């Protein structure tokens, strides 16, 4: 059986989420209908809202269900960014960069963390801004200093939107001092097709998608009840306290690989390693490992299957090496021998590619 190490693209479905999806599939009612079948569907919808709200520290009424993290980010940027400058981290996910064309990019330090001095300088230039930062980077796992960034935003009257897609369920995460927070169900171990935007009380969120007034008029369209039920169950089941086991496997992989590890000096997600093998294209590594039964990725999984040099690693100053990095991201159910199996495939691949490089040079 292949070894799946691409959890940052999507996590395996948790059994609690699977059960919730199946139960919801048997409900015929529309959550907006007032008859008995509709009320039964509404109860499932609101139970999922309560689960998400409880996990991430908001009131249930401030949870807006979406189709996923991309939509949640897009809604937040369009709504909160009205009349404001957009300041966006240079290593943000493509979904955020695409939703904020023309934004000022905030540089990161060599370890991948936000340059807080650069943020302070950009905020001081005025006028009021919307700052968009990811809690955890999807490629390196690097955690941004969100508390410090939020304090700077408050001091300058700026709003802060946090892309929490990769951090949710893996490290403790709450709305905290941010104004909005995006999450995605399938990165938590729920099904694809559901996400949520969490809001600070009082945030005005006009609907980008009009319709029948669903989600308190903030996101039209009949809610995808089975996917949302699975999201709620996954949010409740995800246990950041289980991170120590994944961190141990990640550390074993990094120690045994003998490769450059991007972002290793920064606080990171417990499940993520960005391994750089200079001179060997990331695509070559991904294909070779896949043929050996180990599934990893290079960069973001949201690039239509294309493998190209990482803008994240380029922003961290890796230069040409940015095209030679693979991402190993351990799923919540990673087997105990994951590190051993990965390193066996990695070592064989590295030796084979090294022999080819020597042969090609003679």
PDB file of C-alpha atoms in Angstrom, residues 38-185:
ATOM      1  CA  UNK A  38     -36.245  21.022   6.910  1.00  0.00           C
ATOM      2  CA  UNK A  39     -35.989  21.473  10.668  1.00  0.00           C
ATOM      3  CA  UNK A  40     -34.126  18.153  10.962  1.00  0.00           C
ATOM      4  CA  UNK A  41     -31.606  19.347   8.377  1.00  0.00           C
ATOM      5  CA  UNK A  42     -31.322  22.689  10.172  1.00  0.00           C
ATOM      6  CA  UNK A  43     -30.473  20.946  13.431  1.00  0.00           C
ATOM      7  CA  UNK A  44     -27.570  19.140  11.744  1.00  0.00           C
ATOM      8  CA  UNK A  45     -26.377  22.399  10.169  1.00  0.00           C
ATOM      9  CA  UNK A  46     -26.444  24.285  13.461  1.00  0.00           C
ATOM     10  CA  UNK A  47     -24.800  21.418  15.335  1.00  0.00           C
ATOM     11  CA  UNK A  48     -21.895  21.637  12.884  1.00  0.00           C
ATOM     12  CA  UNK A  49     -21.789  25.403  13.376  1.00  0.00           C
ATOM     13  CA  UNK A  50     -21.554  24.888  17.122  1.00  0.00           C
ATOM     14  CA  UNK A  51     -18.713  22.385  16.684  1.00  0.00           C
ATOM     15  CA  UNK A  52     -16.699  24.773  14.535  1.00  0.00           C
ATOM     16  CA  UNK A  53     -17.403  27.741  16.803  1.00  0.00           C
ATOM     17  CA  UNK A  54     -16.342  25.813  19.892  1.00  0.00           C
ATOM     18  CA  UNK A  55     -13.086  24.621  18.311  1.00  0.00           C
ATOM     19  CA  UNK A  56     -11.970  28.061  17.116  1.00  0.00           C
ATOM     20  CA  UNK A  57     -13.258  30.351  19.832  1.00  0.00           C
ATOM     21  CA  UNK A  58     -16.090  32.277  18.220  1.00  0.00           C
ATOM     22  CA  UNK A  59     -19.826  32.572  18.717  1.00  0.00           C
ATOM     23  CA  UNK A  60     -21.877  30.256  16.476  1.00  0.00           C
ATOM     24  CA  UNK A  61     -23.474  33.254  14.806  1.00  0.00           C
ATOM     25  CA  UNK A  62     -20.062  34.376  13.544  1.00  0.00           C
ATOM     26  CA  UNK A  63     -19.429  31.152  11.575  1.00  0.00           C
ATOM     27  CA  UNK A  64     -20.178  31.494   7.853  1.00  0.00           C
ATOM     28  CA  UNK A  65     -20.056  28.233   5.942  1.00  0.00           C
ATOM     29  CA  UNK A  66     -18.420  28.327   2.498  1.00  0.00           C
ATOM     30  CA  UNK A  67     -17.329  25.866  -0.170  1.00  0.00           C
ATOM     31  CA  UNK A  68     -13.786  25.787   1.232  1.00  0.00           C
ATOM     32  CA  UNK A  69     -10.773  27.825   2.237  1.00  0.00           C
ATOM     33  CA  UNK A  70     -10.389  29.543  -1.142  1.00  0.00           C
ATOM     34  CA  UNK A  71     -13.884  31.002  -0.986  1.00  0.00           C
ATOM     35  CA  UNK A  72     -13.539  31.940   2.674  1.00  0.00           C
ATOM     36  CA  UNK A  73     -10.349  33.861   1.912  1.00  0.00           C
ATOM     37  CA  UNK A  74     -11.882  35.538  -1.129  1.00  0.00           C
ATOM     38  CA  UNK A  75     -14.973  36.648   0.778  1.00  0.00           C
ATOM     39  CA  UNK A  76     -12.914  38.094   3.608  1.00  0.00           C
ATOM     40  CA  UNK A  77     -10.552  39.993   1.335  1.00  0.00           C
ATOM     41  CA  UNK A  78     -13.349  41.426  -0.815  1.00  0.00           C
ATOM     42  CA  UNK A  79     -15.472  42.482   2.154  1.00  0.00           C
ATOM     43  CA  UNK A  80     -12.887  43.633   4.677  1.00  0.00           C
ATOM     44  CA  UNK A  81     -10.649  45.172   2.043  1.00  0.00           C
ATOM     45  CA  UNK A  82     -13.201  47.660   0.775  1.00  0.00           C
ATOM     46  CA  UNK A  83     -11.602  51.093   0.786  1.00  0.00           C
ATOM     47  CA  UNK A  84      -8.415  49.786   2.380  1.00  0.00           C
ATOM     48  CA  UNK A  85      -4.892  49.104   1.205  1.00  0.00           C
ATOM     49  CA  UNK A  86      -4.081  45.421   0.964  1.00  0.00           C
ATOM     50  CA  UNK A  87      -0.913  44.201   2.666  1.00  0.00           C
ATOM     51  CA  UNK A  88      -0.263  40.519   1.997  1.00  0.00           C
ATOM     52  CA  UNK A  89       2.544  38.236   3.109  1.00  0.00           C
ATOM     53  CA  UNK A  90       4.964  37.309   0.324  1.00  0.00           C
ATOM     54  CA  UNK A  91       4.600  33.593   1.108  1.00  0.00           C
ATOM     55  CA  UNK A  92       0.806  33.462   1.157  1.00  0.00           C
ATOM     56  CA  UNK A  93      -1.169  30.731  -0.563  1.00  0.00           C
ATOM     57  CA  UNK A  94      -2.020  31.361  -4.254  1.00  0.00           C
ATOM     58  CA  UNK A  95      -5.702  31.624  -3.294  1.00  0.00           C
ATOM     59  CA  UNK A  96      -4.954  34.704  -1.197  1.00  0.00           C
ATOM     60  CA  UNK A  97      -2.550  36.240  -3.710  1.00  0.00           C
ATOM     61  CA  UNK A  98      -5.126  35.814  -6.486  1.00  0.00           C
ATOM     62  CA  UNK A  99      -7.846  37.440  -4.374  1.00  0.00           C
ATOM     63  CA  UNK A 100      -5.655  40.473  -3.686  1.00  0.00           C
ATOM     64  CA  UNK A 101      -4.247  41.664  -7.023  1.00  0.00           C
ATOM     65  CA  UNK A 102      -2.098  44.748  -6.682  1.00  0.00           C
ATOM     66  CA  UNK A 103      -1.507  44.160  -2.979  1.00  0.00           C
ATOM     67  CA  UNK A 104       1.730  45.240  -1.335  1.00  0.00           C
ATOM     68  CA  UNK A 105       3.759  42.136  -0.516  1.00  0.00           C
ATOM     69  CA  UNK A 106       5.214  41.972   2.967  1.00  0.00           C
ATOM     70  CA  UNK A 107       8.672  40.379   3.053  1.00  0.00           C
ATOM     71  CA  UNK A 108       9.613  37.435   5.205  1.00  0.00           C
ATOM     72  CA  UNK A 109      12.839  36.662   7.003  1.00  0.00           C
ATOM     73  CA  UNK A 110      15.182  33.888   5.880  1.00  0.00           C
ATOM     74  CA  UNK A 111      13.411  31.468   8.225  1.00  0.00           C
ATOM     75  CA  UNK A 112      10.087  32.204   6.510  1.00  0.00           C
ATOM     76  CA  UNK A 113       8.484  34.216   9.315  1.00  0.00           C
ATOM     77  CA  UNK A 114       6.960  37.613   8.691  1.00  0.00           C
ATOM     78  CA  UNK A 115       9.297  40.595   8.916  1.00  0.00           C
ATOM     79  CA  UNK A 116       7.467  42.506  11.651  1.00  0.00           C
ATOM     80  CA  UNK A 117       9.547  45.645  11.125  1.00  0.00           C
ATOM     81  CA  UNK A 118       8.481  45.706   7.485  1.00  0.00           C
ATOM     82  CA  UNK A 119       4.847  45.280   8.534  1.00  0.00           C
ATOM     83  CA  UNK A 120       5.132  48.170  10.997  1.00  0.00           C
ATOM     84  CA  UNK A 121       6.683  50.389   8.329  1.00  0.00           C
ATOM     85  CA  UNK A 122       3.996  49.523   5.789  1.00  0.00           C
ATOM     86  CA  UNK A 123       1.211  50.193   8.286  1.00  0.00           C
ATOM     87  CA  UNK A 124       2.744  53.537   9.227  1.00  0.00           C
ATOM     88  CA  UNK A 125       2.550  54.730   5.622  1.00  0.00           C
ATOM     89  CA  UNK A 126      -1.265  54.896   5.793  1.00  0.00           C
ATOM     90  CA  UNK A 127      -4.107  54.960   4.908  1.00  0.00           C
ATOM     91  CA  UNK A 128      -5.955  52.188   6.718  1.00  0.00           C
ATOM     92  CA  UNK A 129      -5.126  48.682   5.578  1.00  0.00           C
ATOM     93  CA  UNK A 130      -6.267  45.075   5.538  1.00  0.00           C
ATOM     94  CA  UNK A 131      -3.413  42.720   6.390  1.00  0.00           C
ATOM     95  CA  UNK A 132      -3.636  39.111   5.175  1.00  0.00           C
ATOM     96  CA  UNK A 133      -1.412  36.507   6.805  1.00  0.00           C
ATOM     97  CA  UNK A 134      -1.479  32.729   6.951  1.00  0.00           C
ATOM     98  CA  UNK A 135      -1.212  31.109  10.355  1.00  0.00           C
ATOM     99  CA  UNK A 136       0.980  28.332   8.923  1.00  0.00           C
ATOM    100  CA  UNK A 137       2.652  28.069   5.549  1.00  0.00           C
ATOM    101  CA  UNK A 138       1.392  25.258   3.356  1.00  0.00           C
ATOM    102  CA  UNK A 139       4.843  24.433   1.952  1.00  0.00           C
ATOM    103  CA  UNK A 140       7.233  24.813   4.891  1.00  0.00           C
ATOM    104  CA  UNK A 141       4.878  24.656   7.883  1.00  0.00           C
ATOM    105  CA  UNK A 142       6.379  27.906   9.214  1.00  0.00           C
ATOM    106  CA  UNK A 143       4.132  29.665  11.741  1.00  0.00           C
ATOM    107  CA  UNK A 144       3.805  33.436  11.477  1.00  0.00           C
ATOM    108  CA  UNK A 145       3.952  35.570  14.674  1.00  0.00           C
ATOM    109  CA  UNK A 146       0.231  36.350  14.571  1.00  0.00           C
ATOM    110  CA  UNK A 147      -0.059  37.853  18.061  1.00  0.00           C
ATOM    111  CA  UNK A 148       2.638  40.417  17.312  1.00  0.00           C
ATOM    112  CA  UNK A 149       1.161  41.144  13.883  1.00  0.00           C
ATOM    113  CA  UNK A 150      -2.307  41.612  15.384  1.00  0.00           C
ATOM    114  CA  UNK A 151      -0.941  44.076  17.945  1.00  0.00           C
ATOM    115  CA  UNK A 152       0.647  46.138  15.161  1.00  0.00           C
ATOM    116  CA  UNK A 153      -2.583  46.085  13.190  1.00  0.00           C
ATOM    117  CA  UNK A 154      -4.597  47.301  16.174  1.00  0.00           C
ATOM    118  CA  UNK A 155      -2.112  50.105  16.835  1.00  0.00           C
ATOM    119  CA  UNK A 156      -2.538  51.382  13.276  1.00  0.00           C
ATOM    120  CA  UNK A 157      -6.282  50.831  12.865  1.00  0.00           C
ATOM    121  CA  UNK A 158      -5.770  48.010  10.379  1.00  0.00           C
ATOM    122  CA  UNK A 159      -7.834  44.852  10.016  1.00  0.00           C
ATOM    123  CA  UNK A 160      -6.238  41.402  10.072  1.00  0.00           C
ATOM    124  CA  UNK A 161      -7.454  38.410   8.080  1.00  0.00           C
ATOM    125  CA  UNK A 162      -5.832  35.066   8.887  1.00  0.00           C
ATOM    126  CA  UNK A 163      -5.708  32.114   6.509  1.00  0.00           C
ATOM    127  CA  UNK A 164      -5.873  29.317   9.054  1.00  0.00           C
ATOM    128  CA  UNK A 165      -6.350  26.485   6.567  1.00  0.00           C
ATOM    129  CA  UNK A 166      -3.099  24.623   7.269  1.00  0.00           C
ATOM    130  CA  UNK A 167      -2.938  25.343  10.998  1.00  0.00           C
ATOM    131  CA  UNK A 168      -6.481  24.289  11.886  1.00  0.00           C
ATOM    132  CA  UNK A 169      -6.492  21.012  13.785  1.00  0.00           C
ATOM    133  CA  UNK A 170      -2.704  20.727  13.822  1.00  0.00           C
ATOM    134  CA  UNK A 171      -1.768  23.439  16.309  1.00  0.00           C
ATOM    135  CA  UNK A 172      -3.948  25.423  18.716  1.00  0.00           C
ATOM    136  CA  UNK A 173      -5.776  28.043  16.668  1.00  0.00           C
ATOM    137  CA  UNK A 174      -8.470  30.574  17.502  1.00  0.00           C
ATOM    138  CA  UNK A 175      -9.775  33.804  16.009  1.00  0.00           C
ATOM    139  CA  UNK A 176      -8.085  35.664  18.851  1.00  0.00           C
ATOM    140  CA  UNK A 177      -7.297  39.278  17.973  1.00  0.00           C
ATOM    141  CA  UNK A 178      -7.817  38.783  14.230  1.00  0.00           C
ATOM    142  CA  UNK A 179     -10.891  40.104  12.458  1.00  0.00           C
ATOM    143  CA  UNK A 180     -11.509  37.011  10.348  1.00  0.00           C
ATOM    144  CA  UNK A 181     -10.187  33.474  10.028  1.00  0.00           C
ATOM    145  CA  UNK A 182     -10.559  31.027   7.129  1.00  0.00           C
ATOM    146  CA  UNK A 183     -10.585  27.243   7.535  1.00  0.00           C
ATOM    147  CA  UNK A 184     -11.150  24.306   5.177  1.00  0.00           C
ATOM    148  CA  UNK A 185     -12.811  20.984   5.974  1.00  0.00           C
TER     149      UNK A 185
END
